[in-house]
Backbone as XML, in Angstrom:
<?xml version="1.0"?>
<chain id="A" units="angstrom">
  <residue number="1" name="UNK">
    <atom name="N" x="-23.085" y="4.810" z="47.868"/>
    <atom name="CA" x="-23.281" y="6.054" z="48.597"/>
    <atom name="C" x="-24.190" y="5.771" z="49.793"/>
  </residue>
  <residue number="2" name="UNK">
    <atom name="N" x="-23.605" y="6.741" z="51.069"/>
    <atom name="CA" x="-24.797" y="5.944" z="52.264"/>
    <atom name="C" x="-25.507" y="7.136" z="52.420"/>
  </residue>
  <residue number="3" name="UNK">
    <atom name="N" x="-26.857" y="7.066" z="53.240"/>
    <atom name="CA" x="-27.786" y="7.337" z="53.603"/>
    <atom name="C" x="-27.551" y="9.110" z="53.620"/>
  </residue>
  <residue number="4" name="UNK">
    <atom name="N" x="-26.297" y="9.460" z="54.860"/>
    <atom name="CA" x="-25.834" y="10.636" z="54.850"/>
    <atom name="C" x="-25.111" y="11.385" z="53.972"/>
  </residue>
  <residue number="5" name="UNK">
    <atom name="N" x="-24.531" y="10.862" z="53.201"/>
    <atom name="CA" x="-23.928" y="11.581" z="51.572"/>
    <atom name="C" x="-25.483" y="11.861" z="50.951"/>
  </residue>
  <residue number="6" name="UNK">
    <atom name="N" x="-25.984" y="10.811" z="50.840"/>
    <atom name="CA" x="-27.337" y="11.320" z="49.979"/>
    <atom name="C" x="-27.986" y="12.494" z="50.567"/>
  </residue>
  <residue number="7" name="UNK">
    <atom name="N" x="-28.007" y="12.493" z="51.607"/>
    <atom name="CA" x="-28.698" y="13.679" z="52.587"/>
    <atom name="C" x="-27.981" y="15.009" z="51.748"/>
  </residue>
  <residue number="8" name="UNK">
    <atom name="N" x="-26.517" y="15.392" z="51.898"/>
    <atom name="CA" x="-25.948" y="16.170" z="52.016"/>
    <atom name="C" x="-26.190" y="16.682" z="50.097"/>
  </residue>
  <residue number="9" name="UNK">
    <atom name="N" x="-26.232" y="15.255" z="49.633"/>
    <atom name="CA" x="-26.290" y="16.114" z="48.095"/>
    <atom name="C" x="-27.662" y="16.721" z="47.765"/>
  </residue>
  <residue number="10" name="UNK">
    <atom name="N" x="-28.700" y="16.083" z="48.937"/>
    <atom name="CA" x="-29.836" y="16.463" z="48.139"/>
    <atom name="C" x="-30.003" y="17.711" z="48.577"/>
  </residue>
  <residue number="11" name="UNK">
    <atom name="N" x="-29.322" y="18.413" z="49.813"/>
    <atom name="CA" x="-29.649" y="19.672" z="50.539"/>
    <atom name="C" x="-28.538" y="20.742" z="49.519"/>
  </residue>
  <residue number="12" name="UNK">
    <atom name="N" x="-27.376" y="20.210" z="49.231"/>
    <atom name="CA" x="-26.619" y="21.269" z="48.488"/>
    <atom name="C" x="-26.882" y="21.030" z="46.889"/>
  </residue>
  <residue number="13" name="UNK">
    <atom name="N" x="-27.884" y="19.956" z="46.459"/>
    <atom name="CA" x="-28.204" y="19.874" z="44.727"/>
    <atom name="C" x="-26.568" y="19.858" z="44.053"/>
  </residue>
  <residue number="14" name="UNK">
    <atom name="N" x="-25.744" y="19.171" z="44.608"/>
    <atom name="CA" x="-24.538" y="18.757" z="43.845"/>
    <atom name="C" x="-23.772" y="17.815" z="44.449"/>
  </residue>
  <residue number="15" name="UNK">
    <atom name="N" x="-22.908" y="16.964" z="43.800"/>
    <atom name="CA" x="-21.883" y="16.131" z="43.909"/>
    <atom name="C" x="-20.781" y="16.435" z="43.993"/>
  </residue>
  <residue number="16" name="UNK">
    <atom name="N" x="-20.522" y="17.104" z="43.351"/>
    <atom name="CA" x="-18.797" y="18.211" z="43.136"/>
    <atom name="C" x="-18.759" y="18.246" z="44.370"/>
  </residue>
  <residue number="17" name="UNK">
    <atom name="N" x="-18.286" y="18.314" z="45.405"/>
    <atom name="CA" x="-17.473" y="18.783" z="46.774"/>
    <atom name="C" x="-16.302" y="17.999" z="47.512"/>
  </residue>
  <residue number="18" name="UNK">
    <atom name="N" x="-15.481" y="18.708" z="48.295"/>
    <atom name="CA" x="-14.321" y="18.172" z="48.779"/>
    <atom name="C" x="-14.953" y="16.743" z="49.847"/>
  </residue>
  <residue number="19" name="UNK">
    <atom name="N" x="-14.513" y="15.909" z="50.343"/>
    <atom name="CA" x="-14.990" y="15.149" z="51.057"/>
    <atom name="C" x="-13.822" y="15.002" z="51.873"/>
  </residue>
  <residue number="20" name="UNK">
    <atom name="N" x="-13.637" y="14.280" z="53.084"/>
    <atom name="CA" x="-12.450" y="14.168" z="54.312"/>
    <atom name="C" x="-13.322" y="12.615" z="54.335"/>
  </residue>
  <residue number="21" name="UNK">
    <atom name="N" x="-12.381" y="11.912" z="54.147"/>
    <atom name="CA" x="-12.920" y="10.273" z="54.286"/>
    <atom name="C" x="-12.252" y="9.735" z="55.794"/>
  </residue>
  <residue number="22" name="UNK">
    <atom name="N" x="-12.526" y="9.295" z="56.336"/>
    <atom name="CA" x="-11.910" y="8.264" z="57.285"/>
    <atom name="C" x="-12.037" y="7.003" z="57.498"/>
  </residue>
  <residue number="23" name="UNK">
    <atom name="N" x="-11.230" y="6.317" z="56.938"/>
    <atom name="CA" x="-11.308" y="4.706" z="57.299"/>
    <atom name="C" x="-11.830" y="4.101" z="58.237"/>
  </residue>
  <residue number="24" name="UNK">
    <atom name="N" x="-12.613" y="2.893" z="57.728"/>
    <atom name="CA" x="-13.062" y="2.214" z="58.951"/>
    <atom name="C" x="-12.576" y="1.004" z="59.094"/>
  </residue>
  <residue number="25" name="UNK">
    <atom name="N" x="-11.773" y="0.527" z="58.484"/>
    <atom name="CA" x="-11.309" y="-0.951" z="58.727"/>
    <atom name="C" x="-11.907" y="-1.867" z="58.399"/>
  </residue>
  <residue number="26" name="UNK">
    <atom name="N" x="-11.650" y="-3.065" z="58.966"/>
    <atom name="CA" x="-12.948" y="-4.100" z="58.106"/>
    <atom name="C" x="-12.464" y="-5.095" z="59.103"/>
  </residue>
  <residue number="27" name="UNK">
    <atom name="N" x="-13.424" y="-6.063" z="59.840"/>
    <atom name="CA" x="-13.897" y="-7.051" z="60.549"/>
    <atom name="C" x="-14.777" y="-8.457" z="59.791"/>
  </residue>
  <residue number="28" name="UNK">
    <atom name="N" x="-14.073" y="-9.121" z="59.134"/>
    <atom name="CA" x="-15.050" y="-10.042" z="57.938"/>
    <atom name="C" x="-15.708" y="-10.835" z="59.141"/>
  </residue>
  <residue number="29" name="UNK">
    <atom name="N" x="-15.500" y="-10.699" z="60.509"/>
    <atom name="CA" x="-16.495" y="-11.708" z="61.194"/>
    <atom name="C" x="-17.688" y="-11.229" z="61.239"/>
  </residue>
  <residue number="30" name="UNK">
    <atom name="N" x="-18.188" y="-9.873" z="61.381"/>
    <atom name="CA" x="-19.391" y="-9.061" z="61.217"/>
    <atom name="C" x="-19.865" y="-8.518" z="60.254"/>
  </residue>
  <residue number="31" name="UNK">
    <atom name="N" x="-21.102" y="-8.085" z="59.933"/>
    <atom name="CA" x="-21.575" y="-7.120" z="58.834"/>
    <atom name="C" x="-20.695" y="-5.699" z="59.145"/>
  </residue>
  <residue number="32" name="UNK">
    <atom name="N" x="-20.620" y="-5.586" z="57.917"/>
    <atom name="CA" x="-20.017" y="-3.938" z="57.824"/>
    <atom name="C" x="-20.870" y="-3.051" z="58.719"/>
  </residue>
  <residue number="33" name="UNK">
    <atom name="N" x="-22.359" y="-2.710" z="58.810"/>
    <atom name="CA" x="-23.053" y="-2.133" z="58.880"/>
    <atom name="C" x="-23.065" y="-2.301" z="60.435"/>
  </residue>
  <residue number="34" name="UNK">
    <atom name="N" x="-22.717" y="-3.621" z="60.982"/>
    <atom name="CA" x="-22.673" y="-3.784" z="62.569"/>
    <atom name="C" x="-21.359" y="-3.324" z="63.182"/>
  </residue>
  <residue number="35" name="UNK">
    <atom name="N" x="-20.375" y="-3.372" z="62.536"/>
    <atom name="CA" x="-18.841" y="-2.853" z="62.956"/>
    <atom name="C" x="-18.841" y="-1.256" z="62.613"/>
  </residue>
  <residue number="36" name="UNK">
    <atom name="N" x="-19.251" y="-0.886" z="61.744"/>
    <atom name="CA" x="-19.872" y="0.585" z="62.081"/>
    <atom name="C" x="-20.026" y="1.220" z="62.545"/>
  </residue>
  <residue number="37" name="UNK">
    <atom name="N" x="-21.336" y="0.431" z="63.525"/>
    <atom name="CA" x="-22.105" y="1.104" z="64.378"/>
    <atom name="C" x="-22.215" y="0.380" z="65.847"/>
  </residue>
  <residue number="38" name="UNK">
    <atom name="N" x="-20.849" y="-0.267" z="65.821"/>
    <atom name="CA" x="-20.987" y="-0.902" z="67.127"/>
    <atom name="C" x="-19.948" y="0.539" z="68.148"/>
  </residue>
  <residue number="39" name="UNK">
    <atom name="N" x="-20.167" y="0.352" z="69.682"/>
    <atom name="CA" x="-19.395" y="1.126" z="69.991"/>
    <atom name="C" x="-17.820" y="0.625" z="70.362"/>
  </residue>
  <residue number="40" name="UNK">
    <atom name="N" x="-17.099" y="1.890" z="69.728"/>
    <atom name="CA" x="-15.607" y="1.572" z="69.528"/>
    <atom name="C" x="-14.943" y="1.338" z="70.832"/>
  </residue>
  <residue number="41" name="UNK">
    <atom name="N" x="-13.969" y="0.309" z="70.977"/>
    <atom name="CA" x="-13.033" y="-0.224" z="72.223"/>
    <atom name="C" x="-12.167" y="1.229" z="72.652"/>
  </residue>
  <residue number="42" name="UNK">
    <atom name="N" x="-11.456" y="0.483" z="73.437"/>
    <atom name="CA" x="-10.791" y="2.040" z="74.002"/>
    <atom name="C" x="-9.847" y="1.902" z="72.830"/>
  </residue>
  <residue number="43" name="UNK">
    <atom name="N" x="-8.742" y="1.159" z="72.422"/>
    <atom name="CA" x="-7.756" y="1.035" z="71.427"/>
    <atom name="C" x="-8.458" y="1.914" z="70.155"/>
  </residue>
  <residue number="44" name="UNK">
    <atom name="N" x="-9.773" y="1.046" z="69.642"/>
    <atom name="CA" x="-10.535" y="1.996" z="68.663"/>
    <atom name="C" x="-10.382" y="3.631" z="68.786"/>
  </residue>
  <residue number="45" name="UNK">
    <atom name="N" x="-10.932" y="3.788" z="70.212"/>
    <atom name="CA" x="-11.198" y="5.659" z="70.401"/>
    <atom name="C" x="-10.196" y="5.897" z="70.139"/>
  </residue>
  <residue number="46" name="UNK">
    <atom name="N" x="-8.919" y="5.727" z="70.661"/>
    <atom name="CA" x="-7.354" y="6.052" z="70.597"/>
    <atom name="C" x="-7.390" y="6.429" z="68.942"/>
  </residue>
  <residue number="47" name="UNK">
    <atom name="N" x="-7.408" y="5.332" z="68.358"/>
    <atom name="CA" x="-7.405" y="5.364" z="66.540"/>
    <atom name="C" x="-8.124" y="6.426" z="66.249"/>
  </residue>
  <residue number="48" name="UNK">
    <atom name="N" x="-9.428" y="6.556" z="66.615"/>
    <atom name="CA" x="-10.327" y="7.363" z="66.293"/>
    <atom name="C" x="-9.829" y="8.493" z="65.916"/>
  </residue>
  <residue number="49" name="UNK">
    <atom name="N" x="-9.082" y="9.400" z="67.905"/>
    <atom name="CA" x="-9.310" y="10.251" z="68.110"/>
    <atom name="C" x="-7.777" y="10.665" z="67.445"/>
  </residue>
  <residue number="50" name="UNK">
    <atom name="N" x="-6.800" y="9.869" z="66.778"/>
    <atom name="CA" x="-6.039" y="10.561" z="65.959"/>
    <atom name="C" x="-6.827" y="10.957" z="64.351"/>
  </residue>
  <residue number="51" name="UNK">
    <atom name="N" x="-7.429" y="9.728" z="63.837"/>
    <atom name="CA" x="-7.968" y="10.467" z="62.328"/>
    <atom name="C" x="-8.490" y="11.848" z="62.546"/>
  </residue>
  <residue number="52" name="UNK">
    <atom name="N" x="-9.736" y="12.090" z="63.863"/>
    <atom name="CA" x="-10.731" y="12.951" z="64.234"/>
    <atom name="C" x="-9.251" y="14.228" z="63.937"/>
  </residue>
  <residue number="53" name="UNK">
    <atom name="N" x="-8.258" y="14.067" z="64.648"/>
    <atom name="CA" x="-6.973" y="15.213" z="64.399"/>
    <atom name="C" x="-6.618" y="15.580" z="62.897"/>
  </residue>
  <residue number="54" name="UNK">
    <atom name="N" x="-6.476" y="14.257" z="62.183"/>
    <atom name="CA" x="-6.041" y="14.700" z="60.545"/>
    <atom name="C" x="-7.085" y="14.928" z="60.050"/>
  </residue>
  <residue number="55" name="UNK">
    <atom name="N" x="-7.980" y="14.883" z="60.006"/>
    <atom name="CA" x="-9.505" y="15.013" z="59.157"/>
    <atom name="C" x="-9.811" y="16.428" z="59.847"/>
  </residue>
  <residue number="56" name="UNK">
    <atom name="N" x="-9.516" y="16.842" z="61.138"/>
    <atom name="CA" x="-9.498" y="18.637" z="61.231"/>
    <atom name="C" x="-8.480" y="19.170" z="60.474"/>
  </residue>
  <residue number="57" name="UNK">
    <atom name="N" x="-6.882" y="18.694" z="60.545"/>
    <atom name="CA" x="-6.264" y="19.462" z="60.179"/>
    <atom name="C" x="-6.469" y="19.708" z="58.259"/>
  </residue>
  <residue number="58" name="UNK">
    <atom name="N" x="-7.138" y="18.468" z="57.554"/>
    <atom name="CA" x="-7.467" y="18.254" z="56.260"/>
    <atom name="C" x="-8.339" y="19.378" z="56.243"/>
  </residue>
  <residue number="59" name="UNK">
    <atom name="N" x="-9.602" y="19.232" z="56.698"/>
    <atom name="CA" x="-10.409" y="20.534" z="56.994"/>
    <atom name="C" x="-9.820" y="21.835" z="56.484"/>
  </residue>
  <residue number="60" name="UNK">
    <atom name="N" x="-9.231" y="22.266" z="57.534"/>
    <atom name="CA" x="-8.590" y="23.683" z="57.408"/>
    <atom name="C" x="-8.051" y="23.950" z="56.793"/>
  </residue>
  <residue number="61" name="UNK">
    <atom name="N" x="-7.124" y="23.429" z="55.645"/>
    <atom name="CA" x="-6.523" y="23.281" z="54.763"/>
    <atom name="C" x="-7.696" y="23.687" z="53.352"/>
  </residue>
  <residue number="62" name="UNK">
    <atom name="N" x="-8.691" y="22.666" z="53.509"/>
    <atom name="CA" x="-9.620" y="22.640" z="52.414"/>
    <atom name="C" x="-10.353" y="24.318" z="52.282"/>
  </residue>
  <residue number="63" name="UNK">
    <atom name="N" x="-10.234" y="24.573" z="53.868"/>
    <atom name="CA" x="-11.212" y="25.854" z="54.181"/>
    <atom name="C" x="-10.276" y="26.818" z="53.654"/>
  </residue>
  <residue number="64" name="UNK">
    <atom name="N" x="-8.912" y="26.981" z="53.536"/>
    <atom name="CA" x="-7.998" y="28.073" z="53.058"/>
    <atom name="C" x="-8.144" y="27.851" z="51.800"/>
  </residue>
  <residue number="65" name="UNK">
    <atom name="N" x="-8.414" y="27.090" z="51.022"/>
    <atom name="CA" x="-8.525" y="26.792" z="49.868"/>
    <atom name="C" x="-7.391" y="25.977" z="49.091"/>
  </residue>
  <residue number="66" name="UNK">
    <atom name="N" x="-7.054" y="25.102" z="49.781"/>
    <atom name="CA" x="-6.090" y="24.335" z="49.524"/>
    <atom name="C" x="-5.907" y="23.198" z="49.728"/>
  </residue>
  <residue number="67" name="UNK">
    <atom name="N" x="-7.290" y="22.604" z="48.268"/>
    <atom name="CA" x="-7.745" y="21.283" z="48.512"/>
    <atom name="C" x="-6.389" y="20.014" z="48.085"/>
  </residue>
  <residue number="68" name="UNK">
    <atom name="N" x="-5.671" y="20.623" z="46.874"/>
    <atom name="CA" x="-4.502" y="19.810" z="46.547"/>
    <atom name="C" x="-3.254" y="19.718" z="47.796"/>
  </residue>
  <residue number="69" name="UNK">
    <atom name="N" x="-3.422" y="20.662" z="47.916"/>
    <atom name="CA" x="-2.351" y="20.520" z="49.569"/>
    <atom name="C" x="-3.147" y="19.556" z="50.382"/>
  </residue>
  <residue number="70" name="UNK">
    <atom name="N" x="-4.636" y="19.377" z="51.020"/>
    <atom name="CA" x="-5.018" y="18.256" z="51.490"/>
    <atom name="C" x="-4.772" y="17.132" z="50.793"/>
  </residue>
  <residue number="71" name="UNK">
    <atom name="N" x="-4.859" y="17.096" z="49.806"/>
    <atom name="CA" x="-4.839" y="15.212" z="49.433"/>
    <atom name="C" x="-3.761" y="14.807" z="49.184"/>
  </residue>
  <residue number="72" name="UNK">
    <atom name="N" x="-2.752" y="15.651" z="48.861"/>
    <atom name="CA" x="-1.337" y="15.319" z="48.513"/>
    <atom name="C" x="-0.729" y="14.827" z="50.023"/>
  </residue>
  <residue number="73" name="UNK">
    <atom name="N" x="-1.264" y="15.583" z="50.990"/>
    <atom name="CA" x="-0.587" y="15.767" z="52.998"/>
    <atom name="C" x="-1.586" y="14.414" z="53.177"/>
  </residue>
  <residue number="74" name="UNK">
    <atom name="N" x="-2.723" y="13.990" z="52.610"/>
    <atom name="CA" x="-3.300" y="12.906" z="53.861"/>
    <atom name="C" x="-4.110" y="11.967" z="53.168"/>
  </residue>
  <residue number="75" name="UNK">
    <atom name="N" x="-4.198" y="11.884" z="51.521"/>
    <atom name="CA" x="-4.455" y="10.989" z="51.099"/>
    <atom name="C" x="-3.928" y="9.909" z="50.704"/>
  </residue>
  <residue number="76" name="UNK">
    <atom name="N" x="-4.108" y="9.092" z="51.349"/>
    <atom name="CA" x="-2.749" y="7.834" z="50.731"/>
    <atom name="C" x="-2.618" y="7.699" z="49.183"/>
  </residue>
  <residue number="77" name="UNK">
    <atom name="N" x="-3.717" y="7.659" z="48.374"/>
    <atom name="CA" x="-3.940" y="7.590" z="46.733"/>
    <atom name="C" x="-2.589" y="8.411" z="46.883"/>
  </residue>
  <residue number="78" name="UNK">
    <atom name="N" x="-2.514" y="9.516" z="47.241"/>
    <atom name="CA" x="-1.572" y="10.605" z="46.360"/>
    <atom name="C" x="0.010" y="10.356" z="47.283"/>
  </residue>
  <residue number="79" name="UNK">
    <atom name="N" x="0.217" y="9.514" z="47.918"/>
    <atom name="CA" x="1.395" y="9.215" z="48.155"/>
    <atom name="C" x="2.263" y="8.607" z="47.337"/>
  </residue>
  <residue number="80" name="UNK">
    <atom name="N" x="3.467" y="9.212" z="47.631"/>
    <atom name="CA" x="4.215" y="8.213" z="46.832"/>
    <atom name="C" x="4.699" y="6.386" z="47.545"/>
  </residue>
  <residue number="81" name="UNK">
    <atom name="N" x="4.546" y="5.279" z="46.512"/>
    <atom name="CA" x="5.473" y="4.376" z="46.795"/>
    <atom name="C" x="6.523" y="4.329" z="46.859"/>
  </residue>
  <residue number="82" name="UNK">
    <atom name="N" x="7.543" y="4.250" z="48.386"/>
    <atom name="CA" x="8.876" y="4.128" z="48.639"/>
    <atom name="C" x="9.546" y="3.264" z="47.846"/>
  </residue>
  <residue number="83" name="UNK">
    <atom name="N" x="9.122" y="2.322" z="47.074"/>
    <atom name="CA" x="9.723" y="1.711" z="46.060"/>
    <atom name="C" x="9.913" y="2.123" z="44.570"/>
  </residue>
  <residue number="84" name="UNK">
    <atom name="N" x="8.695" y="3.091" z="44.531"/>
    <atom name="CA" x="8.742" y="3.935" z="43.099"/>
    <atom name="C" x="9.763" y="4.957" z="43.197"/>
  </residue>
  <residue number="85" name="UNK">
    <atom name="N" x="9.822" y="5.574" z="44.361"/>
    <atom name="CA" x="11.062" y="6.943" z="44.903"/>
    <atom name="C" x="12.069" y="6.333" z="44.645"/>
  </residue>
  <residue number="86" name="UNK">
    <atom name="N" x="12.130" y="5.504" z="45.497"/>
    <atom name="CA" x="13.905" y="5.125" z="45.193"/>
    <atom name="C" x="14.223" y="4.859" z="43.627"/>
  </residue>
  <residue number="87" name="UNK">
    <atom name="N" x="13.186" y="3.845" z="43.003"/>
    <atom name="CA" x="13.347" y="3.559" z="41.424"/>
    <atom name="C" x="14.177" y="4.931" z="40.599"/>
  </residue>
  <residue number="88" name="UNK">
    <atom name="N" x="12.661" y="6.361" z="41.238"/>
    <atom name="CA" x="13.757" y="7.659" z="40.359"/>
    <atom name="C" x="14.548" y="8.497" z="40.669"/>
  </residue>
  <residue number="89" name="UNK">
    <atom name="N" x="14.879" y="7.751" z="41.483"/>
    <atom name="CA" x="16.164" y="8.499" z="42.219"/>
    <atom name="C" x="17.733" y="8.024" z="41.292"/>
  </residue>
</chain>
């Protein structure tokens, strides 16, 4: 857990809550902690500024109350494998 999750549980006194994750990729030539927080290339922002789109539209979804409709629409966990589909088909 980082620094800012801890923040957030200690101000709301719980763990239970929806979360909107966004990937960060991974660079094994650097520390995690430096690819982080380094500033993103233009290609990066591009990437960025599509998650920044699904992680609103996840949002609003969560805010109607329709947290299973978010994770099913944008969590990969809850996707299906195109190889498992076809299997039950």
């Amino acid at each position: 857990t980082h620094n800012g999750l801890r923040s957030i549980i200690a101000c709301i006194h719980a763990e239970n809550f929806a979360r909107i994750r966004i990937g960060v990729g991974k660079d094994e030539s650097i520390l995690l902690r430096d690819y982080v927080l380094k500033r993103p290339s233009k290609d990066e922002q591009a990437t960025l500024a599509e998650a920044y789109e699904r992680a609103a539209d996840a949002a609003e979804l969560i805010v109607k109350g329709d947290v299973e409709g978010a994770q099913s629409r944008f969590n990969k966990r809850h996707e299906k494998n195109p190889r498992q589909s076809q299997a039950e088909e």
